[in-house]
CSV table of C-alpha atoms in Angstrom, one decimal:
chain,number,residue,atom,x,y,z
P,39,ASN,CA,-120.7,135.2,84.5
P,40,GLN,CA,-118.9,135.2,81.2
P,41,LYS,CA,-118.8,138.9,80.8
P,42,ASP,CA,-116.8,139.2,83.9
P,43,THR,CA,-114.0,136.8,83.0
P,44,THR,CA,-111.5,139.6,82.1
P,45,ILE,CA,-111.7,141.2,85.5
P,46,SER,CA,-108.5,140.8,87.6
P,47,GLY,CA,-109.8,142.9,90.4
P,48,VAL,CA,-112.7,145.2,91.2
P,49,SER,CA,-113.1,147.3,94.3
P,50,GLY,CA,-116.7,148.2,95.2
P,51,ASP,CA,-118.1,150.5,97.9
P,52,THR,CA,-120.2,148.1,100.0
P,53,THR,CA,-121.5,151.0,102.3
P,54,ILE,CA,-124.2,151.5,99.7
P,55,THR,CA,-126.8,148.9,100.6
P,56,ASP,CA,-129.0,149.0,97.5
P,57,SER,CA,-126.3,148.7,94.9
P,58,LEU,CA,-122.5,148.2,94.5
P,59,VAL,CA,-120.5,151.0,93.0
P,60,GLU,CA,-117.5,150.0,91.0
P,61,LEU,CA,-114.6,152.2,92.0
P,62,PHE,CA,-111.7,150.8,90.0
P,63,PHE,CA,-111.1,148.2,87.3
P,64,ILE,CA,-107.9,146.4,86.8
P,65,PRO,CA,-107.6,144.7,83.3
P,66,GLY,CA,-106.1,141.2,83.2
P,67,PRO,CA,-106.0,138.0,81.2
P,68,GLU,CA,-109.3,136.2,80.4
P,69,SER,CA,-109.5,133.2,82.7
P,70,ILE,CA,-112.3,130.9,83.9
P,71,TRP,CA,-110.7,130.8,87.4
P,72,ARG,CA,-109.2,133.4,89.8
P,73,ASP,CA,-108.6,133.3,93.6
P,74,ILE,CA,-107.9,136.2,95.9
P,75,LYS,CA,-106.7,136.6,99.5
P,76,THR,CA,-105.8,139.7,101.5
P,77,ALA,CA,-103.1,140.7,104.0
P,78,TYR,CA,-101.2,143.9,104.9
P,79,ASN,CA,-103.8,146.0,103.0
P,80,ARG,CA,-103.0,144.1,99.8
P,81,ALA,CA,-105.0,141.8,97.7
P,82,TYR,CA,-103.2,138.9,96.2
P,83,VAL,CA,-104.8,137.5,93.0
P,84,VAL,CA,-103.9,134.4,91.0
P,85,ASN,CA,-105.3,132.9,87.8
P,86,GLU,CA,-104.6,129.9,85.6
P,87,GLU,CA,-103.7,131.8,82.3
P,88,THR,CA,-100.7,134.1,82.7
P,89,GLY,CA,-99.3,137.1,84.6
P,90,GLY,CA,-98.1,135.5,87.8
P,91,MET,CA,-99.6,137.0,90.9
P,92,LEU,CA,-101.4,140.4,90.8
P,93,ILE,CA,-100.7,142.4,94.0
P,94,CYS,CA,-103.1,145.3,94.6
P,95,ASP,CA,-102.3,148.0,97.3
P,96,LEU,CA,-105.6,148.8,98.9
P,97,SER,CA,-104.2,151.2,101.5
P,98,TYR,CA,-105.7,154.4,100.0
P,99,LEU,CA,-109.2,153.2,99.2
P,100,PRO,CA,-111.6,154.6,98.3
P,101,ASP,CA,-109.5,157.4,96.7
P,102,SER,CA,-106.9,155.3,94.7
P,103,ILE,CA,-105.6,151.9,94.1
P,104,SER,CA,-102.2,150.7,92.7
P,105,PHE,CA,-101.1,147.3,91.5
P,106,HIS,CA,-98.2,145.4,90.0
P,107,ARG,CA,-97.6,141.8,88.8
P,108,PHE,CA,-95.3,139.5,90.6
P,109,SER,CA,-93.6,136.4,89.1
P,110,ALA,CA,-91.0,135.5,91.7
P,111,ASP,CA,-88.2,135.9,89.1
P,112,SER,CA,-90.2,134.1,86.4
P,113,THR,CA,-90.9,131.0,88.6
P,114,LEU,CA,-94.6,131.8,89.0
P,115,GLY,CA,-96.6,132.1,85.8
P,116,THR,CA,-100.0,130.7,86.8
P,117,SER,CA,-101.7,129.3,89.9
P,118,HIS,CA,-105.1,127.7,90.7
P,119,ASN,CA,-105.4,128.9,94.3
P,120,LEU,CA,-103.7,130.5,97.3
P,121,TYR,CA,-104.1,130.8,101.1
P,122,ILE,CA,-102.6,133.2,103.6
P,123,ASP,CA,-102.2,131.9,107.1
P,124,GLU,CA,-102.0,133.7,110.5
P,125,ASN,CA,-98.2,134.1,110.1
P,126,ASN,CA,-98.7,136.0,106.9
P,127,TYR,CA,-97.2,133.3,104.8
P,128,ALA,CA,-98.8,132.9,101.4
P,129,TYR,CA,-99.3,129.3,100.0
P,130,VAL,CA,-99.6,129.4,96.2
P,131,VAL,CA,-100.9,126.0,94.9
P,132,GLY,CA,-101.4,124.3,91.6
P,133,TYR,CA,-98.8,126.6,90.2
P,134,ASN,CA,-96.7,126.6,87.0
P,135,ASN,CA,-93.9,128.8,85.6
P,136,PHE,CA,-95.6,128.2,82.2
P,137,HIS,CA,-97.7,131.1,80.7
P,138,LYS,CA,-100.3,129.8,78.3
P,139,VAL,CA,-99.6,132.8,76.1
P,140,ASP,CA,-95.9,132.0,75.9
P,141,THR,CA,-95.2,128.4,75.1
P,142,SER,CA,-91.4,129.0,75.0
P,143,GLN,CA,-91.2,128.6,78.8
P,144,THR,CA,-90.6,125.3,80.5
P,145,SER,CA,-93.7,123.8,82.0
P,146,ILE,CA,-93.6,122.2,85.4
P,147,PRO,CA,-95.1,118.7,85.3
P,148,THR,CA,-98.6,118.6,86.7
P,149,HIS,CA,-97.8,116.3,89.7
P,150,ASP,CA,-95.0,118.6,90.8
P,151,ARG,CA,-97.3,121.7,91.1
P,152,GLY,CA,-97.7,121.6,94.9
P,153,ALA,CA,-97.3,124.7,97.1
P,154,MET,CA,-94.9,127.6,96.8
P,155,ILE,CA,-94.6,129.2,100.2
P,156,PHE,CA,-94.0,133.0,100.3
P,157,ASP,CA,-93.1,135.3,103.3
P,158,LEU,CA,-95.2,138.5,103.1
P,159,ASN,CA,-93.8,140.0,106.3
P,160,GLN,CA,-90.6,141.7,105.1
P,161,ASN,CA,-92.1,143.3,102.0
P,162,PRO,CA,-95.7,142.6,101.1
P,163,ASP,CA,-95.2,144.0,97.7
P,164,GLU,CA,-92.3,141.6,96.9
P,165,PRO,CA,-93.0,138.3,98.6
P,166,ILE,CA,-89.9,136.1,99.4
P,167,LEU,CA,-90.0,132.5,98.3
P,168,ILE,CA,-89.0,130.5,101.4
P,169,GLY,CA,-90.3,127.0,100.7
P,170,ASN,CA,-91.8,124.5,98.3
P,171,TYR,CA,-93.9,121.4,98.6
P,172,THR,CA,-93.7,119.2,95.5
P,173,ASP,CA,-95.0,115.8,96.7
P,174,GLU,CA,-98.1,116.1,94.5
P,175,TYR,CA,-100.3,118.5,92.7
P,176,VAL,CA,-102.2,120.6,95.2
P,177,HIS,CA,-105.6,121.8,94.1
P,178,ASP,CA,-106.6,123.7,97.3
P,179,VAL,CA,-104.9,124.4,100.6
P,180,TYR,CA,-105.7,125.5,104.1
P,181,VAL,CA,-103.2,126.3,106.9
P,182,ARG,CA,-103.5,126.7,110.6
P,183,ASP,CA,-101.1,126.3,113.5
P,184,ASN,CA,-98.2,125.4,111.2
P,185,ILE,CA,-100.1,122.5,109.6
P,186,MET,CA,-100.8,122.7,105.9
P,187,TYR,CA,-103.9,120.7,104.7
P,188,THR,CA,-103.3,119.9,101.1
P,189,SER,CA,-106.1,118.7,98.7
P,190,GLU,CA,-104.3,116.5,96.3
P,191,LEU,CA,-106.9,116.2,93.6
P,192,TYR,CA,-105.4,113.6,91.3
P,193,ARG,CA,-104.2,111.4,94.1
P,194,GLY,CA,-107.7,111.5,95.6
P,195,GLU,CA,-106.5,112.4,99.2
P,196,PHE,CA,-105.7,115.2,101.5
P,197,GLY,CA,-102.4,115.5,103.3
P,198,LEU,CA,-101.2,117.0,106.6
P,199,VAL,CA,-97.9,118.7,106.2
P,200,ASP,CA,-95.8,120.3,109.0
P,201,VAL,CA,-94.8,123.7,107.9
P,202,SER,CA,-93.4,125.0,111.2
P,203,ASP,CA,-90.2,125.3,109.2
P,204,PRO,CA,-91.6,126.6,105.9
P,205,ALA,CA,-88.2,125.9,104.2
P,206,ASN,CA,-88.6,122.2,105.0
P,207,PRO,CA,-92.2,121.0,104.7
P,208,ILE,CA,-92.6,117.6,106.3
P,209,PRO,CA,-95.5,115.3,105.2
P,210,LEU,CA,-97.2,113.8,108.2
P,211,VAL,CA,-100.1,111.7,106.9
P,212,LYS,CA,-102.3,111.1,103.8
P,213,GLN,CA,-106.0,110.2,103.8
P,214,GLU,CA,-108.2,109.2,100.8
P,215,THR,CA,-111.5,111.0,100.5
P,216,PRO,CA,-114.8,109.2,99.6
P,217,SER,CA,-114.8,109.8,95.9
P,218,SER,CA,-111.0,109.9,95.4
P,219,PHE,CA,-110.9,113.3,93.8
P,220,THR,CA,-110.1,115.7,96.7
P,221,HIS,CA,-111.2,119.2,96.0
P,222,ASN,CA,-110.8,121.0,99.3
P,223,ALA,CA,-110.3,120.7,103.0
P,224,TRP,CA,-111.2,123.0,105.8
P,225,LEU,CA,-111.0,122.9,109.6
P,226,SER,CA,-113.8,123.6,112.1
P,227,ASP,CA,-113.3,126.7,114.3
P,228,ASN,CA,-112.1,124.6,117.2
P,229,SER,CA,-109.7,122.7,115.0
P,230,ARG,CA,-111.2,119.3,116.1
P,231,TYR,CA,-112.7,118.4,112.7
P,232,LEU,CA,-111.6,118.5,109.1
P,233,PHE,CA,-114.2,118.7,106.3
P,234,THR,CA,-113.5,117.7,102.7
P,235,THR,CA,-115.3,117.6,99.4
P,236,ASP,CA,-114.6,115.8,96.2
P,237,GLU,CA,-114.9,117.5,92.8
P,238,THR,CA,-117.3,115.0,91.3
P,239,GLY,CA,-121.0,114.8,90.9
P,240,GLY,CA,-123.0,113.4,93.8
P,241,ALA,CA,-119.9,113.4,96.1
P,242,TYR,CA,-120.2,113.6,99.9
P,243,VAL,CA,-119.1,116.3,102.3
P,244,ALA,CA,-116.9,114.2,104.6
P,245,ALA,CA,-115.8,114.9,108.2
P,246,TYR,CA,-112.7,113.7,110.0
């Protein structure tokens, strides 16, 4: 919906079943893409234009909401996606320190935009950067039981990465997907199967 592209975050009261009521509006850069995950009563929001990570404190809903923007000391400008695992580590992927509105900053080469790993446990309002995976651009990410499943779009494969020590991610294996343009990967509830899709027309949902 084009008219909604300037929304960074909206909190709605879902207890009203016949319609949603907008409680708060947080202005932000216009972007065709945002992703959001929650932990510690915070919403973590990224986009591909500028502003780093938006962190919204949801603790006092529905009465109030507060927010600030987080850049990890200017190392995080934009990001395509993020995931928060069961250990409350945030994996920010497809990232760049480059802000599209400020071309004076140094851009990280596309194929180095893997995953920045942040610890949310010590201070959820000021995440601590504890690791970095830069083998390849990561378009989407899923993490469970200390294994990071990377969707490496331009390489056309997914990767399994051991993140039991987040400061030292260890690649374990790579696997090409049917259309060689890996969009995302997700585990079944019992962790026995991995499902992937490719970001191309007519592509398959594949199971491993």
